[in-house]
Coordinates of C-alpha atoms in Angstrom, one line a residue:
M1 CA 0.0 0.0 0.0
A2 CA 1.4 3.4 -0.9
V3 CA 2.6 5.6 1.9
P4 CA 1.3 9.2 2.1
I5 CA 4.0 11.6 1.0
R6 CA 4.0 13.6 4.3
T7 CA 4.3 10.4 6.3
A8 CA 7.0 9.1 4.0
V9 CA 9.0 12.3 4.2
A10 CA 8.9 12.2 8.0
A11 CA 10.0 8.6 7.9
L12 CA 12.9 9.5 5.7
C13 CA 14.1 12.2 8.1
A14 CA 13.9 9.8 11.0
G15 CA 15.7 7.1 9.0
L16 CA 18.5 9.4 7.9
A17 CA 19.0 10.6 11.4
A18 CA 19.2 7.0 12.6
T19 CA 21.6 6.1 9.8
L20 CA 24.0 9.0 10.8
C21 CA 23.7 8.8 14.5
T22 CA 23.4 5.1 15.5
T23 CA 25.2 1.9 14.9
A24 CA 23.1 -1.2 14.0
P25 CA 24.0 -4.5 15.6
A26 CA 25.6 -7.3 13.5
R27 CA 23.0 -9.2 11.4
A28 CA 22.0 -12.6 12.6
G29 CA 23.2 -15.6 10.7
Q30 CA 26.6 -14.0 9.7
D31 CA 29.9 -15.6 10.4
T32 CA 32.2 -13.4 12.4
P33 CA 32.2 -10.3 10.2
S34 CA 35.2 -8.2 9.1
P35 CA 35.0 -4.5 9.9
E36 CA 34.1 -3.8 6.3
H37 CA 34.1 -5.0 2.7
A38 CA 35.9 -2.9 0.2
W39 CA 36.2 -2.8 -3.6
S40 CA 38.3 -0.6 -5.9
V41 CA 37.7 0.8 -9.4
S42 CA 40.3 2.6 -11.4
G43 CA 40.7 4.0 -14.9
P44 CA 41.6 1.6 -17.7
E45 CA 44.9 3.3 -18.8
R46 CA 47.5 1.2 -17.0
T47 CA 50.4 3.2 -18.2
A48 CA 49.1 6.3 -16.4
A49 CA 47.8 4.4 -13.3
A50 CA 49.5 6.7 -10.9
H51 CA 47.7 9.7 -12.4
E52 CA 44.3 8.1 -12.8
P53 CA 41.6 8.4 -10.1
L54 CA 40.9 5.4 -7.9
A55 CA 37.5 4.9 -6.4
R56 CA 37.1 2.8 -3.2
I57 CA 33.7 1.6 -2.2
S58 CA 33.3 0.3 1.3
L59 CA 30.5 -1.5 3.1
D60 CA 30.5 -1.1 6.9
D61 CA 29.6 -4.5 8.3
S62 CA 28.2 -3.0 11.5
T63 CA 25.7 -0.6 9.8
G64 CA 25.4 -2.0 6.4
A65 CA 26.0 1.5 5.0
L66 CA 28.0 2.2 1.9
S67 CA 30.7 4.9 1.4
L68 CA 32.8 6.0 -1.6
S69 CA 36.2 7.8 -1.7
V70 CA 38.4 8.9 -4.5
S71 CA 42.2 9.3 -4.6
R72 CA 44.8 9.9 -7.2
G73 CA 48.3 8.7 -6.8
G74 CA 47.6 8.0 -3.2
R75 CA 46.4 11.6 -2.6
T76 CA 43.0 12.6 -1.4
V77 CA 40.4 13.7 -4.0
I78 CA 37.2 12.9 -2.1
E79 CA 37.2 11.6 1.5
P80 CA 35.0 8.6 2.4
S81 CA 31.4 9.9 1.7
P82 CA 28.0 8.3 2.2
V83 CA 26.3 6.6 -0.6
G84 CA 22.6 5.5 -0.6
I85 CA 19.0 6.1 -1.7
V86 CA 15.8 6.0 0.2
T87 CA 12.4 5.0 -1.3
Q88 CA 8.9 4.7 0.1
Q89 CA 9.2 1.0 0.6
A90 CA 12.9 0.5 1.3
D91 CA 15.7 2.4 2.9
L92 CA 18.7 1.4 0.7
S93 CA 21.2 3.5 2.7
K94 CA 21.8 1.0 5.5
D95 CA 21.5 -2.6 6.5
L96 CA 22.8 -3.8 3.2
H97 CA 24.7 -7.0 2.5
F98 CA 26.8 -7.8 -0.5
L99 CA 25.6 -10.1 -3.3
H100 CA 28.0 -10.0 -6.2
R101 CA 30.2 -7.9 -8.5
R102 CA 30.3 -7.5 -12.3
D103 CA 33.0 -5.7 -14.3
R104 CA 33.2 -4.5 -17.9
L105 CA 35.2 -2.1 -20.0
V106 CA 33.2 0.7 -21.7
E107 CA 34.8 1.8 -25.0
E108 CA 33.0 4.2 -27.3
R109 CA 33.7 6.6 -30.1
Y110 CA 31.3 9.4 -31.1
R111 CA 31.2 12.8 -32.8
T112 CA 29.4 15.9 -31.5
K113 CA 28.1 18.9 -33.4
S114 CA 29.5 21.4 -30.8
G115 CA 31.6 21.5 -27.7
K116 CA 35.3 21.7 -26.8
R117 CA 36.2 18.8 -29.0
L118 CA 34.1 17.3 -31.8
Y119 CA 35.6 13.8 -31.9
R120 CA 35.5 11.8 -28.7
Q121 CA 37.0 8.5 -27.5
V122 CA 35.7 6.9 -24.3
R123 CA 37.5 4.3 -22.2
M124 CA 36.1 3.6 -18.7
N125 CA 36.1 0.7 -16.3
E126 CA 32.7 -0.1 -14.9
T127 CA 31.9 -2.1 -11.8
R128 CA 28.4 -3.0 -10.8
L129 CA 28.1 -4.0 -7.1
S130 CA 24.8 -5.6 -6.1
F131 CA 23.5 -5.4 -2.5
A132 CA 20.3 -6.3 -0.7
T133 CA 18.5 -5.7 2.5
A134 CA 17.4 -8.6 4.8
A135 CA 13.8 -8.0 3.4
G136 CA 15.1 -8.6 -0.1
A137 CA 15.1 -5.1 -1.5
Q138 CA 18.0 -4.8 -4.0
L139 CA 20.3 -2.0 -4.9
D140 CA 23.0 -2.0 -7.6
L141 CA 25.7 0.6 -7.3
V142 CA 27.3 1.2 -10.7
V143 CA 30.7 2.9 -10.6
R144 CA 32.7 4.1 -13.6
A145 CA 36.3 5.4 -13.7
S146 CA 38.2 6.9 -16.5
A147 CA 41.4 8.9 -16.8
D148 CA 39.6 12.1 -16.0
G149 CA 36.8 11.2 -13.6
V150 CA 34.8 8.9 -11.4
A151 CA 31.0 8.6 -11.4
Y152 CA 28.3 6.5 -9.8
R153 CA 24.6 5.9 -10.1
Y154 CA 22.0 3.9 -8.3
V155 CA 20.0 1.2 -10.1
L156 CA 16.9 -0.3 -8.7
P157 CA 16.7 -3.5 -10.8
T158 CA 13.4 -5.0 -9.6
G159 CA 11.2 -2.0 -9.0
G160 CA 8.2 -1.9 -6.7
Y161 CA 9.8 0.4 -4.1
G162 CA 7.5 3.4 -4.6
D163 CA 8.7 6.9 -5.0
V164 CA 12.3 8.0 -4.2
L165 CA 12.3 10.2 -1.1
G166 CA 15.9 11.3 -1.3
E167 CA 19.5 10.3 -1.4
T168 CA 22.1 10.1 1.4
S169 CA 24.7 10.8 -1.3
A170 CA 27.2 13.4 -0.2
F171 CA 30.8 14.5 -0.9
N172 CA 33.2 14.9 2.0
L173 CA 36.1 17.3 1.3
P174 CA 39.0 18.3 3.6
P175 CA 37.8 21.3 5.5
D176 CA 40.6 23.5 4.2
A177 CA 40.1 22.6 0.5
S178 CA 39.9 25.6 -1.7
T179 CA 36.3 25.8 -3.1
W180 CA 34.6 27.6 -5.9
L181 CA 30.8 27.7 -5.5
G182 CA 27.8 29.2 -7.3
T183 CA 24.9 30.0 -5.1
Y184 CA 21.9 27.9 -6.2
R185 CA 19.2 29.6 -8.2
A186 CA 16.4 28.0 -10.1
D187 CA 17.8 29.5 -13.3
N188 CA 21.3 28.4 -12.4
E189 CA 22.6 32.0 -12.7
G190 CA 24.3 32.2 -9.4
Q191 CA 27.7 33.9 -9.2
F192 CA 30.8 31.9 -8.4
S193 CA 32.8 32.8 -5.3
Q194 CA 35.8 31.3 -3.6
Y195 CA 35.8 29.8 0.0
T196 CA 37.3 26.9 1.7
A197 CA 35.1 23.8 1.9
A198 CA 34.3 24.4 5.6
T199 CA 33.9 28.2 5.5
A200 CA 31.3 28.4 2.7
P201 CA 28.1 29.8 4.2
T202 CA 25.3 27.5 5.1
G203 CA 23.0 27.2 2.1
E204 CA 22.4 25.6 -1.3
Y205 CA 24.8 25.6 -4.2
S206 CA 24.9 24.6 -7.8
D207 CA 26.1 21.0 -8.2
Q208 CA 28.9 22.2 -10.5
A209 CA 31.2 22.9 -7.6
L210 CA 35.0 23.0 -7.9
F211 CA 37.4 21.9 -5.2
A212 CA 41.2 21.7 -4.9
T213 CA 42.7 19.1 -2.7
D214 CA 46.2 17.4 -2.5
G215 CA 44.9 15.0 -5.2
G216 CA 44.2 17.8 -7.7
Y217 CA 41.1 19.6 -8.8
T218 CA 37.6 18.0 -8.7
L219 CA 34.5 19.4 -10.3
L220 CA 31.2 17.9 -9.1
A221 CA 28.7 17.4 -11.8
E222 CA 25.7 15.3 -12.9
S223 CA 25.0 13.4 -16.2
D224 CA 22.0 11.7 -17.9
L225 CA 19.4 13.7 -16.1
T226 CA 15.9 13.1 -17.6
G227 CA 12.3 13.3 -16.5
A228 CA 12.7 9.9 -14.9
Y229 CA 14.3 11.7 -11.9
S230 CA 14.8 15.1 -10.3
G231 CA 17.6 17.6 -10.6
A232 CA 20.2 17.9 -7.8
R233 CA 21.8 20.7 -5.9
L234 CA 24.3 20.8 -3.1
A235 CA 23.3 21.5 0.5
H236 CA 26.1 22.6 3.0
D237 CA 26.3 23.5 6.6
Q238 CA 29.1 26.0 7.5
G239 CA 31.9 24.5 9.5
T240 CA 32.0 21.1 7.7
G241 CA 33.5 19.9 4.5
T242 CA 30.4 17.9 3.6
Y243 CA 28.2 18.7 0.6
R244 CA 25.0 16.8 0.5
I245 CA 22.8 16.0 -2.6
K246 CA 19.4 17.6 -2.3
L247 CA 16.8 16.8 -5.0
A248 CA 14.4 19.4 -6.4
D249 CA 11.4 17.2 -5.5
E250 CA 10.4 15.8 -2.1
A251 CA 9.3 12.7 -3.8
V252 CA 10.4 11.4 -7.3
H253 CA 7.8 9.3 -9.0
T254 CA 8.9 6.0 -10.5
D255 CA 6.9 3.4 -12.5
G256 CA 9.2 0.5 -11.7
R257 CA 12.9 0.0 -12.4
L258 CA 15.1 3.0 -12.1
A259 CA 18.6 4.2 -13.0
T260 CA 19.4 7.5 -11.4
P261 CA 21.5 10.2 -13.0
W262 CA 25.3 9.8 -12.6
R263 CA 26.9 11.6 -9.7
A264 CA 30.1 12.6 -11.4
M265 CA 33.5 13.8 -10.2
V266 CA 35.7 15.3 -12.9
T267 CA 39.2 15.1 -11.5
G268 CA 42.8 15.7 -12.4
D269 CA 45.1 18.7 -12.8
L270 CA 43.4 22.0 -13.9
A271 CA 44.2 21.4 -17.6
T272 CA 42.6 17.9 -17.4
V273 CA 39.4 19.1 -15.7
T274 CA 39.1 22.0 -18.2
R275 CA 39.5 19.8 -21.2
S276 CA 37.3 17.0 -19.9
T277 CA 34.2 15.7 -21.7
F278 CA 33.4 13.2 -18.9
T279 CA 29.8 14.3 -18.4
D280 CA 29.1 13.9 -22.1
D281 CA 30.9 10.6 -22.1
L282 CA 28.6 9.2 -19.4
A283 CA 25.5 10.3 -21.3
P284 CA 23.4 8.1 -23.7
A285 CA 24.3 8.1 -27.4
S286 CA 22.7 10.6 -29.8
Q287 CA 19.0 10.2 -30.5
V288 CA 19.2 12.2 -33.8
R289 CA 19.8 9.8 -36.6
D290 CA 20.7 12.4 -39.3
P291 CA 22.3 15.5 -37.7
S292 CA 23.4 17.1 -41.0
W293 CA 21.0 20.0 -40.4
I294 CA 22.6 20.9 -37.1
R295 CA 25.2 23.7 -37.8
P296 CA 26.9 25.6 -35.1
G297 CA 27.8 29.2 -35.8
T298 CA 28.2 32.8 -34.6
V299 CA 25.0 34.8 -34.1
L300 CA 24.2 38.5 -34.1
W301 CA 21.9 38.7 -31.0
T302 CA 19.7 41.8 -31.0
W303 CA 18.4 41.9 -27.4
L304 CA 21.2 43.9 -25.8
A305 CA 21.6 45.7 -29.1
G306 CA 18.0 46.9 -29.4
G307 CA 15.8 45.3 -26.8
R308 CA 12.1 44.6 -27.2
E309 CA 11.6 47.5 -29.6
A310 CA 14.0 45.8 -32.1
G311 CA 12.0 42.6 -31.8
Q312 CA 8.8 44.3 -32.7
S313 CA 10.3 45.9 -35.9
L314 CA 10.7 44.2 -39.2
T315 CA 12.7 47.1 -40.5
A316 CA 15.2 46.9 -37.5
Q317 CA 15.5 43.2 -37.9
K318 CA 16.3 43.5 -41.7
A319 CA 19.0 45.9 -40.8
Y320 CA 20.5 43.4 -38.3
V321 CA 20.3 40.7 -41.0
D322 CA 22.2 43.0 -43.4
Y323 CA 24.9 43.5 -40.8
A324 CA 25.3 39.8 -40.1
A325 CA 25.5 39.1 -43.9
E326 CA 28.1 41.8 -44.4
R327 CA 30.2 40.3 -41.6
G328 CA 29.7 36.7 -42.7
W329 CA 28.0 35.7 -39.5
P330 CA 25.7 32.8 -40.2
Y331 CA 22.8 33.6 -37.9
E332 CA 20.7 36.5 -36.5
A333 CA 18.6 36.0 -33.3
V334 CA 15.3 37.7 -32.9
D335 CA 14.5 38.0 -29.2
A336 CA 11.3 38.8 -27.2
G337 CA 8.7 41.0 -28.8
W338 CA 8.4 39.5 -32.3
Y339 CA 5.2 37.6 -31.6
F340 CA 3.6 39.6 -28.8
K341 CA 0.5 41.7 -29.3
S342 CA -0.5 42.3 -25.7
D343 CA 0.7 39.2 -23.8
A344 CA 0.7 36.4 -26.4
W345 CA -1.0 35.5 -29.6
D346 CA -4.3 33.6 -29.5
T347 CA -2.9 30.5 -31.1
T348 CA -6.4 29.0 -31.1
D349 CA -7.2 31.4 -33.9
P350 CA -6.6 29.4 -37.1
N351 CA -5.2 32.6 -38.8
W352 CA -2.8 33.5 -36.0
Q353 CA 0.3 32.7 -38.1
T354 CA -0.6 35.1 -40.8
D355 CA -0.2 38.1 -38.4
S356 CA 3.6 37.6 -38.2
W357 CA 6.2 39.3 -40.4
M358 CA 8.6 36.5 -39.4
P359 CA 8.2 34.5 -42.7
Q360 CA 9.2 37.7 -44.6
L361 CA 12.3 38.1 -42.4
V362 CA 13.3 34.5 -42.8
D363 CA 13.0 34.8 -46.6
Y364 CA 14.9 38.0 -46.6
A365 CA 17.7 36.5 -44.5
R366 CA 17.9 33.3 -46.5
A367 CA 18.6 35.3 -49.6
K368 CA 21.5 36.8 -47.9
G369 CA 22.9 33.6 -46.4
V370 CA 21.7 34.3 -42.9
G371 CA 19.7 31.9 -40.7
I372 CA 17.1 33.1 -38.2
V373 CA 16.9 32.0 -34.6
V374 CA 13.7 33.1 -32.7
W375 CA 13.0 33.6 -28.9
I376 CA 9.9 31.9 -27.5
H377 CA 8.6 31.6 -23.9
Q378 CA 8.4 28.2 -22.4
R379 CA 4.7 28.7 -21.5
D380 CA 3.9 28.8 -25.2
L381 CA 5.4 25.4 -25.7
D382 CA 4.1 23.9 -22.5
T383 CA 1.6 21.4 -23.9
P384 CA 1.6 18.9 -26.8
E385 CA -1.1 21.0 -28.5
E386 CA 1.0 24.2 -28.3
R387 CA 4.1 22.4 -29.6
A388 CA 2.0 21.0 -32.5
Q389 CA 1.0 24.6 -33.4
W390 CA 4.3 26.3 -33.0
L391 CA 7.1 23.9 -34.1
P392 CA 5.7 22.8 -37.5
T393 CA 5.0 26.5 -38.3
L394 CA 8.5 27.6 -37.4
E395 CA 9.9 24.7 -39.5
R396 CA 7.7 25.6 -42.4
W397 CA 8.8 29.3 -42.3
G398 CA 12.4 28.1 -42.4
V399 CA 13.5 29.2 -38.9
K400 CA 16.8 27.5 -38.0
G401 CA 16.5 27.5 -34.2
V402 CA 14.6 28.4 -31.1
K403 CA 15.7 30.2 -28.0
I404 CA 13.4 28.9 -25.3
D405 CA 13.2 30.8 -22.1
F406 CA 12.0 30.8 -18.5
M407 CA 11.9 27.1 -17.5
N408 CA 13.4 28.0 -14.1
S409 CA 13.1 24.5 -12.6
E410 CA 14.8 21.2 -12.4
A411 CA 11.7 19.5 -10.8
Q412 CA 10.7 16.1 -12.3
S413 CA 7.7 17.6 -14.1
M414 CA 9.8 20.2 -15.9
L415 CA 12.4 17.6 -16.8
Q416 CA 9.6 15.6 -18.4
W417 CA 8.8 18.7 -20.4
Y418 CA 12.5 18.8 -21.5
D419 CA 12.1 15.2 -22.7
A420 CA 9.2 16.1 -24.8
I421 CA 10.6 19.3 -26.4
L422 CA 13.9 17.6 -27.2
K423 CA 12.1 15.0 -29.3
D424 CA 9.8 17.5 -30.9
T425 CA 12.5 20.0 -31.9
A426 CA 14.6 17.1 -33.3
A427 CA 11.6 16.0 -35.4
H428 CA 11.1 19.5 -36.8
H429 CA 14.8 20.2 -37.4
L430 CA 15.1 23.1 -35.0
M431 CA 18.3 23.8 -33.0
I432 CA 17.9 24.9 -29.4
D433 CA 19.3 27.6 -27.1
F434 CA 17.8 27.0 -23.6
H435 CA 17.6 30.1 -21.3
G436 CA 16.4 30.3 -17.8
S437 CA 17.3 26.6 -17.8
T438 CA 19.1 23.6 -16.4
I439 CA 22.8 23.1 -17.2
P440 CA 24.0 20.7 -19.9
K441 CA 24.5 17.4 -17.8
G442 CA 25.2 15.3 -21.0
I443 CA 22.2 16.6 -22.9
Q444 CA 24.3 17.7 -25.9
R445 CA 25.5 14.2 -26.6
T446 CA 22.1 12.7 -26.5
W447 CA 20.3 15.6 -28.3
P448 CA 22.9 17.3 -30.5
Q449 CA 20.5 20.0 -31.6
V450 CA 21.0 21.6 -28.2
M451 CA 23.6 24.0 -29.2
T452 CA 23.9 25.9 -26.0
L453 CA 22.3 26.6 -22.7
E454 CA 22.3 29.7 -20.4
G455 CA 22.5 28.4 -16.8
V456 CA 25.1 31.1 -16.1
G457 CA 25.4 34.6 -14.8
G458 CA 26.0 36.0 -18.2
E459 CA 26.4 39.3 -20.0
E460 CA 23.0 40.6 -19.1
K461 CA 23.9 40.6 -15.4
R462 CA 25.1 43.9 -13.9
T463 CA 26.6 42.4 -10.8
N464 CA 29.2 40.1 -12.3
T465 CA 32.8 40.4 -11.1
A466 CA 36.0 39.7 -13.0
A467 CA 36.7 36.9 -10.6
H468 CA 33.4 35.3 -11.6
L469 CA 34.4 35.6 -15.3
T470 CA 37.7 33.9 -14.7
T471 CA 36.1 31.0 -12.7
L472 CA 33.5 30.0 -15.4
P473 CA 36.0 28.2 -17.7
F474 CA 36.8 25.8 -14.8
T475 CA 33.2 25.3 -13.5
R476 CA 30.1 25.9 -15.6
N477 CA 31.7 25.8 -19.1
V478 CA 33.5 22.5 -18.3
I479 CA 30.3 20.5 -18.6
G480 CA 28.9 21.9 -21.8
S481 CA 28.1 24.9 -24.0
M482 CA 27.4 28.1 -22.2
D483 CA 25.4 31.0 -23.6
F484 CA 27.1 33.8 -21.8
T485 CA 26.6 36.1 -24.9
P486 CA 30.0 37.9 -25.0
G487 CA 30.8 40.9 -27.1
A488 CA 28.7 43.6 -25.5
F489 CA 31.2 46.4 -26.0
Q490 CA 28.5 49.0 -25.6
R491 CA 27.9 48.1 -22.0
V492 CA 30.9 50.1 -20.7
G493 CA 30.5 50.5 -16.9
L494 CA 27.9 47.6 -16.8
R495 CA 30.5 44.9 -17.2
P496 CA 33.6 44.3 -15.1
N497 CA 36.2 43.7 -17.8
S498 CA 38.0 45.5 -20.5
D499 CA 37.4 45.6 -24.3
A500 CA 40.2 43.1 -25.0
A501 CA 38.9 40.8 -22.4
E502 CA 35.5 41.0 -24.0
V503 CA 37.0 39.9 -27.3
G504 CA 38.8 37.1 -25.5
L505 CA 35.6 35.8 -24.0
T506 CA 34.4 34.7 -27.4
V507 CA 37.1 32.0 -27.3
A508 CA 37.5 31.4 -23.6
Y509 CA 33.8 30.6 -23.4
E510 CA 32.5 27.7 -25.6
S511 CA 29.0 27.8 -27.1
G512 CA 27.6 26.0 -30.2
L513 CA 25.6 29.2 -31.0
Q514 CA 28.0 31.9 -29.9
M515 CA 25.7 34.9 -29.5
F516 CA 27.5 38.3 -30.0
A517 CA 25.7 40.8 -27.7
G518 CA 27.0 44.1 -29.1
T519 CA 25.5 46.7 -31.4
P520 CA 26.7 47.2 -34.9
E521 CA 27.9 50.7 -33.9
S522 CA 30.0 49.2 -31.1
Y523 CA 31.6 46.7 -33.5
D524 CA 32.3 49.4 -36.1
A525 CA 34.0 51.6 -33.4
R526 CA 36.4 48.7 -32.7
P527 CA 37.5 47.4 -36.1
L528 CA 40.2 45.1 -34.5
A529 CA 37.5 43.4 -32.4
R530 CA 35.1 43.2 -35.4
A531 CA 37.7 41.6 -37.6
F532 CA 38.5 39.0 -34.9
L533 CA 34.8 38.2 -34.5
D534 CA 34.6 37.6 -38.2
Q535 CA 37.1 34.8 -37.8
V536 CA 35.7 33.1 -34.7
P537 CA 34.0 29.7 -35.3
A538 CA 31.6 28.1 -32.9
A539 CA 32.8 24.4 -33.1
W540 CA 36.2 23.3 -32.1
D541 CA 38.5 20.4 -33.0
D542 CA 40.5 20.7 -29.8
T543 CA 40.8 22.7 -26.6
R544 CA 43.8 23.3 -24.3
L545 CA 44.3 25.3 -21.2
L546 CA 47.5 27.4 -21.5
A547 CA 47.4 29.1 -18.1
G548 CA 44.8 29.3 -15.4
A549 CA 43.9 29.8 -11.7
P550 CA 40.2 30.0 -10.9
G551 CA 39.2 33.5 -10.0
Q552 CA 42.4 35.0 -11.3
E553 CA 43.2 34.0 -14.8
A554 CA 42.0 31.7 -17.6
V555 CA 43.8 31.4 -21.0
L556 CA 42.4 28.9 -23.4
A557 CA 43.5 27.8 -26.8
R558 CA 40.9 26.3 -29.2
R559 CA 41.7 24.8 -32.5
S560 CA 39.6 25.0 -35.7
G561 CA 41.3 23.3 -38.6
D562 CA 44.9 24.4 -38.8
R563 CA 44.4 27.6 -36.7
W564 CA 44.4 28.1 -32.9
F565 CA 42.3 30.8 -31.3
L566 CA 43.3 32.3 -28.0
G567 CA 41.1 33.8 -25.3
G568 CA 42.6 35.2 -22.1
V569 CA 40.7 36.8 -19.1
Y570 CA 42.1 38.1 -15.9
S571 CA 41.0 39.6 -12.6
G572 CA 42.9 42.0 -10.5
A573 CA 45.5 44.7 -11.1
A574 CA 47.2 45.6 -14.3
H575 CA 50.3 43.4 -15.0
T576 CA 52.4 41.7 -17.6
A577 CA 50.9 38.2 -18.2
E578 CA 53.2 35.4 -19.4
V579 CA 51.6 32.9 -21.6
P580 CA 53.1 29.5 -22.8
L581 CA 52.4 28.7 -26.4
T582 CA 51.8 25.0 -25.9
V583 CA 50.0 24.3 -29.2
G584 CA 52.5 22.1 -30.9
S585 CA 56.1 22.2 -32.2
G586 CA 57.4 24.3 -35.0
R587 CA 57.2 28.0 -35.7
W588 CA 53.9 29.9 -35.3
L589 CA 52.7 33.4 -36.2
V590 CA 50.9 34.8 -33.1
E591 CA 48.6 37.8 -33.6
T592 CA 47.1 39.2 -30.3
I593 CA 44.7 41.9 -29.5
R594 CA 45.2 43.8 -26.2
D595 CA 44.0 47.0 -24.5
G596 CA 46.1 50.1 -25.4
A597 CA 46.0 53.6 -24.1
D598 CA 43.7 54.7 -26.9
G599 CA 41.8 51.5 -27.6
L600 CA 42.6 48.1 -28.9
V601 CA 46.0 47.3 -30.2
Q602 CA 47.3 44.4 -32.3
D603 CA 50.7 42.8 -31.9
R604 CA 52.4 40.2 -34.2
Q605 CA 55.3 37.9 -33.4
V606 CA 56.8 34.6 -34.6
L607 CA 57.4 32.0 -31.9
R608 CA 58.3 28.4 -31.5
G609 CA 55.9 26.0 -29.9
G610 CA 56.6 25.9 -26.2
D611 CA 57.9 29.5 -26.1
K612 CA 56.3 32.0 -23.7
F613 CA 55.1 35.4 -24.8
D614 CA 54.1 38.5 -22.7
V615 CA 50.9 40.4 -22.9
E616 CA 50.3 43.7 -21.2
V617 CA 47.0 43.3 -19.3
V618 CA 45.0 46.2 -17.9
A619 CA 43.1 45.9 -14.6
N620 CA 40.5 43.1 -15.0
G621 CA 41.6 42.9 -18.6
G622 CA 42.5 40.2 -21.1
F623 CA 43.4 39.5 -24.7
A624 CA 42.4 37.5 -27.8
G625 CA 44.7 35.9 -30.3
L626 CA 44.9 34.0 -33.5
V627 CA 47.8 31.5 -34.2
C628 CA 48.8 29.8 -37.4
R629 CA 51.8 28.0 -38.9
W630 CA 54.5 30.4 -40.0
H631 CA 56.8 30.1 -43.0
P632 CA 58.4 32.8 -45.1
G633 CA 55.7 34.8 -46.8
V634 CA 53.0 34.3 -44.1
T635 CA 52.0 37.8 -42.8
T636 CA 48.7 37.1 -41.1
C637 CA 46.4 34.3 -39.8
Y638 CA 43.3 36.2 -40.8
R639 CA 41.4 34.9 -43.8

């Protein structure tokens, strides 16, 4: 018989308190037990074993509770941390006994349409440990380890346990571990700040938290989140190094068997974490059979350029299309206002589509080689009927993508909406930019039409700090495309960085649709920036961290074909930055854009791979660069 939710939640609280505060007696019928059983899982690359993470899973024989720790080369990454899940019918966080173990090697190759690296190779060791309670309730703990991370998930193989009431999952860090946390918000736009693990204020934080221990850096993350479960955040009490998993729902409905999302720990040195595709590697394979229509690219975004008024004007939008075509930028995005009359159109009116000038704009843009992306509120795609009205219409008009806004939830019901919109947009060949949204969590591998997601305190914010901007490449942007919308040169005084840093953000931040947020006038006033933006792609063959320290500096190199693009951002006082050119051997032409006394300045020099070069950085400044092979006669990397 189902347990009422209020009663079940009360039972969960009592059960968790008992699990944490008492010790259960040894179970009857056992031989003299050992203090614990333990199993280890490491990455598959034996030649690099000392540098790979090692997960250790332990079963306490006195309580029947599981814990998991992670180390690298014998050094601490994650201290022993509780593992378990509680349902209406079974508490699978204690009183467990071991059944059996199964191991396998996971090897996969796949290509993506966007991201820090288009071609991916996956090698992971997987261990499945099966446990049961005395009453016969079964829990499988599946652990994977690769060269750049460890992850685990819970599998309830038999079902029949009722709703999930919570997890006892947590991550124990050394109290003095350096910590970068983003305050949790429903739209995932919290600003990142630095603490130690113990001194972070009591509260809730985004699950994309970065820690530095003697075993290296570790980014907590999640993968394969769908409407079968609930989104996670971290709950913390000041004074401890423990960060607990808290679900968005008090009860997660299940229809039977369940595999939860992966609790992932991306780990290694800072370069390894930054370059990692671990959360994508954990996710299911692509559900789009023919992705040929999915094309990343740079976008002229008109919201910060012209606001709602621009969205209501066909004349203004044609002018933006003209500018994008002149610059060779493949897309123009029309934001809020284009389909509003008072609040929203009456889509029950069979003639509602004929009121829009959007088909005329799409035809106009198509003739100039520019694709149109349109903004739409989530409430207008909330039901199957609304999606059946909107999405075929947008496809028929020739719209290339939709920017869907204001989900602002990771509750199970909203995640089920994501499941539906992902299938529907794929069927109607519409790329997606999610705003007011969840964060990637593997979604871009499974649904490659998802080109980017906001889930970040981006360019629209007026409270960002330079430290926040230099933390994002090591936190939010590690796990997937990030629609920060750089390039808003006109917002002088409303952004914390310099013009050269703003140019550098277009490379330092990866996004499958890289939305440029400036005005045509601001670009024309900065011809060096404009020329660089003309070169920037939105899909990358490789990514490398050249220099970095979260909150202080981030210099990334991204390769497209035979050219490397550089983006550097800094916080703090003006200084001379030293940058290693670790992009390969041989001789390279390096063209950089920096801040000068009277505006942007371009420098050129020829260097050998591995050399270091200096860049003069203003306070909270940065730089951008373009690098190509040099031989006599090569005078520029620009094309």
